[in-house]
Short mmCIF file of C-alpha atoms in Angstrom, two decimals:
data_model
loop_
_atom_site.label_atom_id
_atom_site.label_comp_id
_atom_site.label_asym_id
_atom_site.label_seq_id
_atom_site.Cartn_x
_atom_site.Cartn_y
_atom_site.Cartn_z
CA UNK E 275 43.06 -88.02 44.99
CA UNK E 276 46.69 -88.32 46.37
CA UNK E 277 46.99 -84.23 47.30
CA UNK E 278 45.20 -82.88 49.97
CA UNK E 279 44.64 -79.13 49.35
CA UNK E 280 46.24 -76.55 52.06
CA UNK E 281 43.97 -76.25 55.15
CA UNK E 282 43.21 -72.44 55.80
CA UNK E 283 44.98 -72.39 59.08
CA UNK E 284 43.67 -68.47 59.64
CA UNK E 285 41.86 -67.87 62.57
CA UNK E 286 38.36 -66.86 61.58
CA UNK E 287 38.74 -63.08 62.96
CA UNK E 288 41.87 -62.94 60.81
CA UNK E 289 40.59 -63.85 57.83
CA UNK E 290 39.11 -60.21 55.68
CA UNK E 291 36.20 -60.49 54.83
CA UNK E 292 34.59 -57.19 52.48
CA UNK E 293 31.35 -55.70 54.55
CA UNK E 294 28.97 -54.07 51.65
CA UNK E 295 27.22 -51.16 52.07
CA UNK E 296 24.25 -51.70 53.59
CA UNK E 297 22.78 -48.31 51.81
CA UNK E 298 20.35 -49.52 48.90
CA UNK E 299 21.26 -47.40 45.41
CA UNK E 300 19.04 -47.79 42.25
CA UNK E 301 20.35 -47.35 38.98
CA UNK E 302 20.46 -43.04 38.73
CA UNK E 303 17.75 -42.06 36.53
CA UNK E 304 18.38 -38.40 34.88
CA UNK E 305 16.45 -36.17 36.01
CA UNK E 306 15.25 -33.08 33.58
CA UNK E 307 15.40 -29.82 35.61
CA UNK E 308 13.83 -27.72 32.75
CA UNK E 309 10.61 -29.99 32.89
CA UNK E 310 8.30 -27.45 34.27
CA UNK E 311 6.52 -29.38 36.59
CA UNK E 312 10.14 -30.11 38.40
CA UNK E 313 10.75 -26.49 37.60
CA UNK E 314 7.44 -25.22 39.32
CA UNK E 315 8.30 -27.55 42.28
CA UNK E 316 11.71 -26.28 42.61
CA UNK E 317 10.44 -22.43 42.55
CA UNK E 318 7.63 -22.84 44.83
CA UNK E 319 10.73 -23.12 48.00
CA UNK E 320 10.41 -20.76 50.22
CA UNK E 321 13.36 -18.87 48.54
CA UNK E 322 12.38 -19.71 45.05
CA UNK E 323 12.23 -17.57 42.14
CA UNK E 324 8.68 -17.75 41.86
CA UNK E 325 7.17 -14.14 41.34
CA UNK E 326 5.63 -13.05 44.20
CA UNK E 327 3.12 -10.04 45.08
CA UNK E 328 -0.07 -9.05 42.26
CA UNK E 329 0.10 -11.22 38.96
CA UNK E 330 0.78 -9.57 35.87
CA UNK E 331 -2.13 -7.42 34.83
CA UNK E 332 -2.16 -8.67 30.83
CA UNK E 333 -0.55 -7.39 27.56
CA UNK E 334 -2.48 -4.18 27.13
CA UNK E 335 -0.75 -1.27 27.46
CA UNK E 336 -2.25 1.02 29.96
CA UNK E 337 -3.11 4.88 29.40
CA UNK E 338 -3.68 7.52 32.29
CA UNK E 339 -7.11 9.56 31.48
CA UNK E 340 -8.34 12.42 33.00
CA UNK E 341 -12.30 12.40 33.27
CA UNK E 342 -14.55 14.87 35.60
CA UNK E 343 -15.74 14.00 39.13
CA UNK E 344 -19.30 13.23 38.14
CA UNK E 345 -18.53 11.12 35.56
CA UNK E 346 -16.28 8.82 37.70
CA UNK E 347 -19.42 8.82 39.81
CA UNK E 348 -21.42 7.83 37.13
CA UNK E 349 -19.43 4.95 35.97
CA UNK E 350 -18.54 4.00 39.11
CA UNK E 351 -22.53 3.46 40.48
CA UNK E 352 -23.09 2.25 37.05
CA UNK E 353 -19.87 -0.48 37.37
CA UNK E 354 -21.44 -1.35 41.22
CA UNK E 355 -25.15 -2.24 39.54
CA UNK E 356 -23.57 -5.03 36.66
CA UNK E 357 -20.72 -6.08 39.06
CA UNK E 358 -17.69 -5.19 36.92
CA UNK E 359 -14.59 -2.98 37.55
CA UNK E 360 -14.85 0.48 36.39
CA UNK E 361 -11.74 -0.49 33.86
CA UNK E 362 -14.23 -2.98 32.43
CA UNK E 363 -17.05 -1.02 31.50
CA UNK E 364 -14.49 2.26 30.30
CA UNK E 365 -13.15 -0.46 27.61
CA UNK E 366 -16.72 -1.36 26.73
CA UNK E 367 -18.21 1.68 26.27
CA UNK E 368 -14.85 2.56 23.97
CA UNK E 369 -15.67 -0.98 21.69
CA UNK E 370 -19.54 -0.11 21.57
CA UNK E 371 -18.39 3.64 20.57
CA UNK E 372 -15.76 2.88 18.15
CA UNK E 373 -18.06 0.11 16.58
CA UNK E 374 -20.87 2.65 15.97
CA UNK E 375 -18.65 5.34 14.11
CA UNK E 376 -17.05 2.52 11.63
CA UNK R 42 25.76 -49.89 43.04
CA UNK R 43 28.02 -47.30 45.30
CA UNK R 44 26.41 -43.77 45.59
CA UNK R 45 27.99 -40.88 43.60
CA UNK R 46 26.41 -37.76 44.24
CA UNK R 47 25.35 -37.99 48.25
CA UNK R 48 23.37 -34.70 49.37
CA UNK R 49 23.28 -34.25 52.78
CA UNK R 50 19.77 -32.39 53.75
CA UNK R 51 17.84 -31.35 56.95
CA UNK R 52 14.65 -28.87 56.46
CA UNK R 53 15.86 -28.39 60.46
CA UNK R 54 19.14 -26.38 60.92
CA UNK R 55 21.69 -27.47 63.60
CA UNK R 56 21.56 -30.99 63.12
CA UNK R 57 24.92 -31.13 61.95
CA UNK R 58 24.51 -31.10 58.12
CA UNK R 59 27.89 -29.54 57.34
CA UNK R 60 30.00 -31.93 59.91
CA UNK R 61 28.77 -34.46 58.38
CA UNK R 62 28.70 -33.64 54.59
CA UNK R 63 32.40 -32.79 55.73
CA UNK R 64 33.59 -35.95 57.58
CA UNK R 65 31.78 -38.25 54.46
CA UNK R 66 34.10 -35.95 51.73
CA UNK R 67 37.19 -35.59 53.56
CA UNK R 68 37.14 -39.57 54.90
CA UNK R 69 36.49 -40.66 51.08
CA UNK R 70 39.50 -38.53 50.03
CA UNK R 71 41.61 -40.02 52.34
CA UNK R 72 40.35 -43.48 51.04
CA UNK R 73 41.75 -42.49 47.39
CA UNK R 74 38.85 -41.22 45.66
CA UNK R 75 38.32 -37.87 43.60
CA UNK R 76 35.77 -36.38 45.59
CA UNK R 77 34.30 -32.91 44.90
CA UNK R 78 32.36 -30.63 47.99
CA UNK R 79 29.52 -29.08 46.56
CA UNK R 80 28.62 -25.87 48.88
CA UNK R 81 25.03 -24.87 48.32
CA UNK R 82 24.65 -23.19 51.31
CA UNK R 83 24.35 -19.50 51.32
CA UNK R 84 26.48 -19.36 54.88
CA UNK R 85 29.23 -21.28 53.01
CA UNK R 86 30.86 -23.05 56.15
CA UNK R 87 31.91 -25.93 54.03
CA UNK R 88 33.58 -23.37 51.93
CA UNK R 89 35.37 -21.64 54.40
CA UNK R 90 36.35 -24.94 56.69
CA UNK R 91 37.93 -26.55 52.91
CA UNK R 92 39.62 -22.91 52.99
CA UNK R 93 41.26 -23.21 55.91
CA UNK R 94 42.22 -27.04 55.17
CA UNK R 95 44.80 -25.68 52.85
CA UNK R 96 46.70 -24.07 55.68
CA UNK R 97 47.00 -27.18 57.76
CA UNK R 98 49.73 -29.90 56.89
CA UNK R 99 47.44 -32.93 55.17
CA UNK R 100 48.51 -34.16 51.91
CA UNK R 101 44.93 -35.58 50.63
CA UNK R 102 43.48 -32.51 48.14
CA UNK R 103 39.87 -32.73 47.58
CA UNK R 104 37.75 -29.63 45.29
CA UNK R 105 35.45 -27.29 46.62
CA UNK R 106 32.72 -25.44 44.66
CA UNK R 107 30.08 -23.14 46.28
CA UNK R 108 26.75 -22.40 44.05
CA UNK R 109 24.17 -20.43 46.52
CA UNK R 110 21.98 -20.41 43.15
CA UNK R 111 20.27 -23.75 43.28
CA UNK R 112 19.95 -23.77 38.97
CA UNK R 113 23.90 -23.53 38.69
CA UNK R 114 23.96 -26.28 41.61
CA UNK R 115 21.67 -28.53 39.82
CA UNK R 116 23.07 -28.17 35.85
CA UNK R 117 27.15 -28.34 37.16
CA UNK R 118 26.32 -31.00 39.57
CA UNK R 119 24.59 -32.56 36.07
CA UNK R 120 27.06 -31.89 33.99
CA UNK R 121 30.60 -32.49 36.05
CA UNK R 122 29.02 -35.26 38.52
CA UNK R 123 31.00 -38.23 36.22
CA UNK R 124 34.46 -36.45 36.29
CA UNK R 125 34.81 -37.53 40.20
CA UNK R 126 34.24 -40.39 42.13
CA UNK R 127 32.23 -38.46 44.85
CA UNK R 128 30.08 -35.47 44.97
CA UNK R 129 28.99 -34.35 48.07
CA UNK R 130 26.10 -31.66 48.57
CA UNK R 131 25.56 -29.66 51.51
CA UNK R 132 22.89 -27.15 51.73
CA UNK R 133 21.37 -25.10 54.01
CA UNK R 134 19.03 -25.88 57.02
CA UNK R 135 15.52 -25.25 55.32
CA UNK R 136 13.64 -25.83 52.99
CA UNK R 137 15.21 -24.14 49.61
CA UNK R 138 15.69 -24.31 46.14
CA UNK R 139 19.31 -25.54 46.48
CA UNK R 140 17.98 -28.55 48.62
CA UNK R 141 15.31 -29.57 46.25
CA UNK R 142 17.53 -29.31 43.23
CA UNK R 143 19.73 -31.46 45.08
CA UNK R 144 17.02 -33.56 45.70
CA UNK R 145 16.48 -34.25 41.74
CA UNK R 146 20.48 -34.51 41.11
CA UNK R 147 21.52 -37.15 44.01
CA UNK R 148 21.76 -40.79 44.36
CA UNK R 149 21.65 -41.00 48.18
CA UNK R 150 19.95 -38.32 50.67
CA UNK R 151 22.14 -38.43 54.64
CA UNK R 152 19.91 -37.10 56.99
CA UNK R 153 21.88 -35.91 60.00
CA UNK R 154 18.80 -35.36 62.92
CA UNK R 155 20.01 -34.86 66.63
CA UNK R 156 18.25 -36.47 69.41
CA UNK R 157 16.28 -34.06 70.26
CA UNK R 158 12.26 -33.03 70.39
CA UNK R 159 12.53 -29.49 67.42
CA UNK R 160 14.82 -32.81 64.95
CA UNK R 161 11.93 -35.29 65.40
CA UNK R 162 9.64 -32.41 64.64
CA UNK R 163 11.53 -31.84 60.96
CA UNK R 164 11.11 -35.53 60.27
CA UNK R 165 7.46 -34.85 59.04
CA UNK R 166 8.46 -31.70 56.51
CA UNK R 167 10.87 -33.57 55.43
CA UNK R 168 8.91 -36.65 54.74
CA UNK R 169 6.19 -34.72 53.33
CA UNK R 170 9.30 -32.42 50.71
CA UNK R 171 10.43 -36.73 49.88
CA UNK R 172 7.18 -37.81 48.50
CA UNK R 173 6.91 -34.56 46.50
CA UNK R 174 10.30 -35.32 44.97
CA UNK R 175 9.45 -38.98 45.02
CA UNK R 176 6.35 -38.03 42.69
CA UNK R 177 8.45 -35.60 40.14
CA UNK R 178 11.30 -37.87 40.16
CA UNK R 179 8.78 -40.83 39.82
CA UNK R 180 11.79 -42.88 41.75
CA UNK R 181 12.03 -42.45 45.62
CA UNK R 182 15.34 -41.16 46.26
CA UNK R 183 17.23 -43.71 48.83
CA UNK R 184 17.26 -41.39 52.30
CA UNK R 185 19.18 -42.77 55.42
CA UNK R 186 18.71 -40.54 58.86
CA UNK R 187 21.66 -41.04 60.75
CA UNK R 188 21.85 -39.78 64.82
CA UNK R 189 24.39 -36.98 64.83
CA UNK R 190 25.47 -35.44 67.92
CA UNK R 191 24.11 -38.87 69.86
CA UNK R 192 24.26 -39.34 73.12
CA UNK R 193 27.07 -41.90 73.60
CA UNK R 194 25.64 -43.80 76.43
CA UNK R 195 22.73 -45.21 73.99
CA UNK R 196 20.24 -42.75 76.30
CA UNK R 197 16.54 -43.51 75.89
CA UNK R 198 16.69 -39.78 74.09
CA UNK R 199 18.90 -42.01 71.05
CA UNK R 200 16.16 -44.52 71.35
CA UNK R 201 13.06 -41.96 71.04
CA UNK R 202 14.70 -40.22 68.72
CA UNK R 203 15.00 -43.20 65.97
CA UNK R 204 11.40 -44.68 66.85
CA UNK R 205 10.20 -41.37 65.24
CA UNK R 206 11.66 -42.92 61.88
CA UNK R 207 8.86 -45.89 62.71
CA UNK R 208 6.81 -46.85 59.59
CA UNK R 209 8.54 -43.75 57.40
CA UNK R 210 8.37 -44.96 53.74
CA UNK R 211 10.40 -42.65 52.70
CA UNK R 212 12.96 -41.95 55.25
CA UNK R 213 14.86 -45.33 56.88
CA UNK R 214 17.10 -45.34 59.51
CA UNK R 215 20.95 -46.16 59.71
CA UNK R 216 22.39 -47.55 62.62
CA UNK R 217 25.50 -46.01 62.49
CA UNK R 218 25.44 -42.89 64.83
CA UNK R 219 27.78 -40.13 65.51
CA UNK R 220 27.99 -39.59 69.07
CA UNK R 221 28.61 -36.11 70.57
CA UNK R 222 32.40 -35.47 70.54
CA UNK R 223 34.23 -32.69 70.22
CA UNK R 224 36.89 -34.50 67.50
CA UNK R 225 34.07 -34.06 64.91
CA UNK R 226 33.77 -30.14 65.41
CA UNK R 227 37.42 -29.41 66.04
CA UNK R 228 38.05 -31.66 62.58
CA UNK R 229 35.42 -30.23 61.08
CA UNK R 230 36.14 -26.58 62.03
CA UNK R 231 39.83 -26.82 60.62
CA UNK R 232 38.53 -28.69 57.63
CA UNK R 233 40.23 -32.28 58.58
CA UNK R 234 38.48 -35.52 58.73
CA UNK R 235 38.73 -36.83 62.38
CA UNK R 236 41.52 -39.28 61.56
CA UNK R 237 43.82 -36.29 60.70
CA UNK R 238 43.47 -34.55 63.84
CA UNK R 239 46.82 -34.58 66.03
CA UNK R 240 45.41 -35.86 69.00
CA UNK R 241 43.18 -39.04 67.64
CA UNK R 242 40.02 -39.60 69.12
CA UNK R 243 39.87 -43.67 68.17
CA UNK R 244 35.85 -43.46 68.98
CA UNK R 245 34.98 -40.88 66.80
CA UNK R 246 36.98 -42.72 63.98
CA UNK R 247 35.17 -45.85 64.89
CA UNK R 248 32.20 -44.13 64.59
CA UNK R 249 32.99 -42.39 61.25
CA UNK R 250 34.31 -45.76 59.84
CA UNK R 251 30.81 -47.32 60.94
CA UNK R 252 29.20 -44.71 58.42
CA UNK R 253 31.28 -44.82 55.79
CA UNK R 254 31.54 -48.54 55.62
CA UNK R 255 27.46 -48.40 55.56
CA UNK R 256 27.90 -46.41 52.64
CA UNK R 257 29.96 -47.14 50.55
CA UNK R 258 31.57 -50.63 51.85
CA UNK R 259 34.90 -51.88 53.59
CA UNK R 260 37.12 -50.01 51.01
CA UNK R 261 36.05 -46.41 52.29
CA UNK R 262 37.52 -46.64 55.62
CA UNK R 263 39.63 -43.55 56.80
CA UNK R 264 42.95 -45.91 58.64
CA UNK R 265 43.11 -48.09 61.52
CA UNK R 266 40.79 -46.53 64.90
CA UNK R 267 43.45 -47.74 67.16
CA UNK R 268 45.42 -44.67 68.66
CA UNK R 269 49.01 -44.36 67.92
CA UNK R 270 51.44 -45.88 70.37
CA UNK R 271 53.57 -43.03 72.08
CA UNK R 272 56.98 -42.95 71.44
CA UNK R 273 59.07 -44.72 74.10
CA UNK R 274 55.83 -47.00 75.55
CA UNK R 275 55.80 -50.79 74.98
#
């Protein structure tokens, strides 16, 4: 070898030399907002738009009924003794009265 | 890989959120990229500071959108995040909807944290919102707490503040802090990255350049952090 390559007569602080970031970045996975456990997660934020306040009662509609004092009584000691709600045991005795007449 | 969509989230208000989000968007626009500001907080400073941007005299144009509804945050963020070279989320100071949606949509979390007692205290919520995302996501999302408003003598408050980060899986700690200095909120307040101001303040852009280099490497600097000669000095 007759040549002799150039000698890099920079001073080492002149020379540029790229800093990386020093952040770590995985490949971006994409996410699916409309999963519903993400969804859930998202809502349950203090400013979500989870429902707050009594759930939904069901799909029944519901009916206002008039019925005397002493009958409310009735049902109500009778709703106390087998631990259900006085709704429960109006609907029941409905069923078992319907059930007879058909 | 270089982060694209960069949320920049503190369950603890006050740390500096918005400064920050600000100084990262505005710096990277001055670097040459396409960056979008993503305002997701419902007191819209971001908004309003990018507002009043367009009645100072800077050249470098950078979009604004504010979405206080963290679904529309998380499906636009989705669906324009590849038509810029940046996003940058801010959102508000607690935990919300529009900072867990960012959460899911974001390469890179900033967490801005002060040097003070009530920011340690917010490292553990914030830890504890992380490994719920963490789980949904099954991918930890890369979060870096930087000191914001720092004390610039190095104070054993700086020193307290980042052993808090000790041991946090989820949470590490970049050593690139912003010290307390009034070029960030004066910038920030007019909408300007701290290299734009008239009067330069060659520490704070050291400081800023420190961050964004950590980021997103040497090409994201914001100029030279020497101040200008005066006209007529040697």
């Amino acid at each position: 070898m007759t040549i002799a390559p150039m000698p890099n007569l920079k001073p080492v602080s002149h020379q540029t030399v790229k800093a990386k970031p020093r952040v770590e970045i995985p490949e971006r996975k994409t996410v699916n907002l409309n999963d519903p456990a993400i969804k859930n997660f998202i809502d349950k934020a203090p400013d979500g738009s989870r429902r707050r306040g009594r759930p939904a009662t069901g799909r029944m509609p519901v009916i206002t009924l008039q019925l005397p004092e002493e009958i409310i009584e009735r049902l109500d000691s009778v709703s106390k003794s087998i631990g259900q709600s006085r709704a429960v045991l109006i609907r029941s005795f409905i069923v078992d009265g319907l059930s007879r007449r058909s | 890989m270089e982060p694209r969509v960069i949320v920049v989230a503190n369950t603890k208000g006050g740390v500096g959120k918005t400064t920050v989000a600000l100084q990262i968007a505005i710096g990277q626009a001055i670097a040459g990229k396409d960056v979008w500001y993503v305002d997701g907080d419902r007191q819209q400073t971001g908004l309003g500071a990018l507002t009043l941007r367009e009645s100072q005299k800077v050249k470098t144009k950078l979009s604004c959108a504010a979405y206080p509804n963290a679904t529309l945050l998380g499906k636009q963020v989705q669906l324009q995040a590849d038509k810029y070279d940046l996003v940058v989320i801010d959102v508000g100071g607690y935990d919300n909807a529009a900072m867990r949606t960012a959460l899911f949509v974001s390469d890179l979390l900033i967490m801005p944290f002060q040097p003070r007692s009530f920011d340690t205290w917010a490292i553990s919520p914030m830890t504890q919102l992380l490994e719920e995302v963490a789980v949904q996501r099954r991918q930890k999302i890369p979060a870096y707490a930087i000191l914001n408003c720092a004390d610039p003598a190095n104070s054993s408050d700086n020193r307290d503040a980042v052993q808090a980060l000790d041991g946090n899986e989820y949470i590490q700690y970049l050593d690139t802090p912003l010290c307390r200095r009034k070029a960030f909120a004066t910038a920030s307040g007019f909408g300007l990255c701290v290299s734009e101001l008239q009067v330069k303040d060659p520490k704070a852009m050291s400081e800023l350049n420190a961050l964004l280099t950590a980021i997103f490497g040497d090409d994201a600097q914001i100029g030279s952090n020497k101040p200008r000669k005066r006209r007529g000095t040697k």
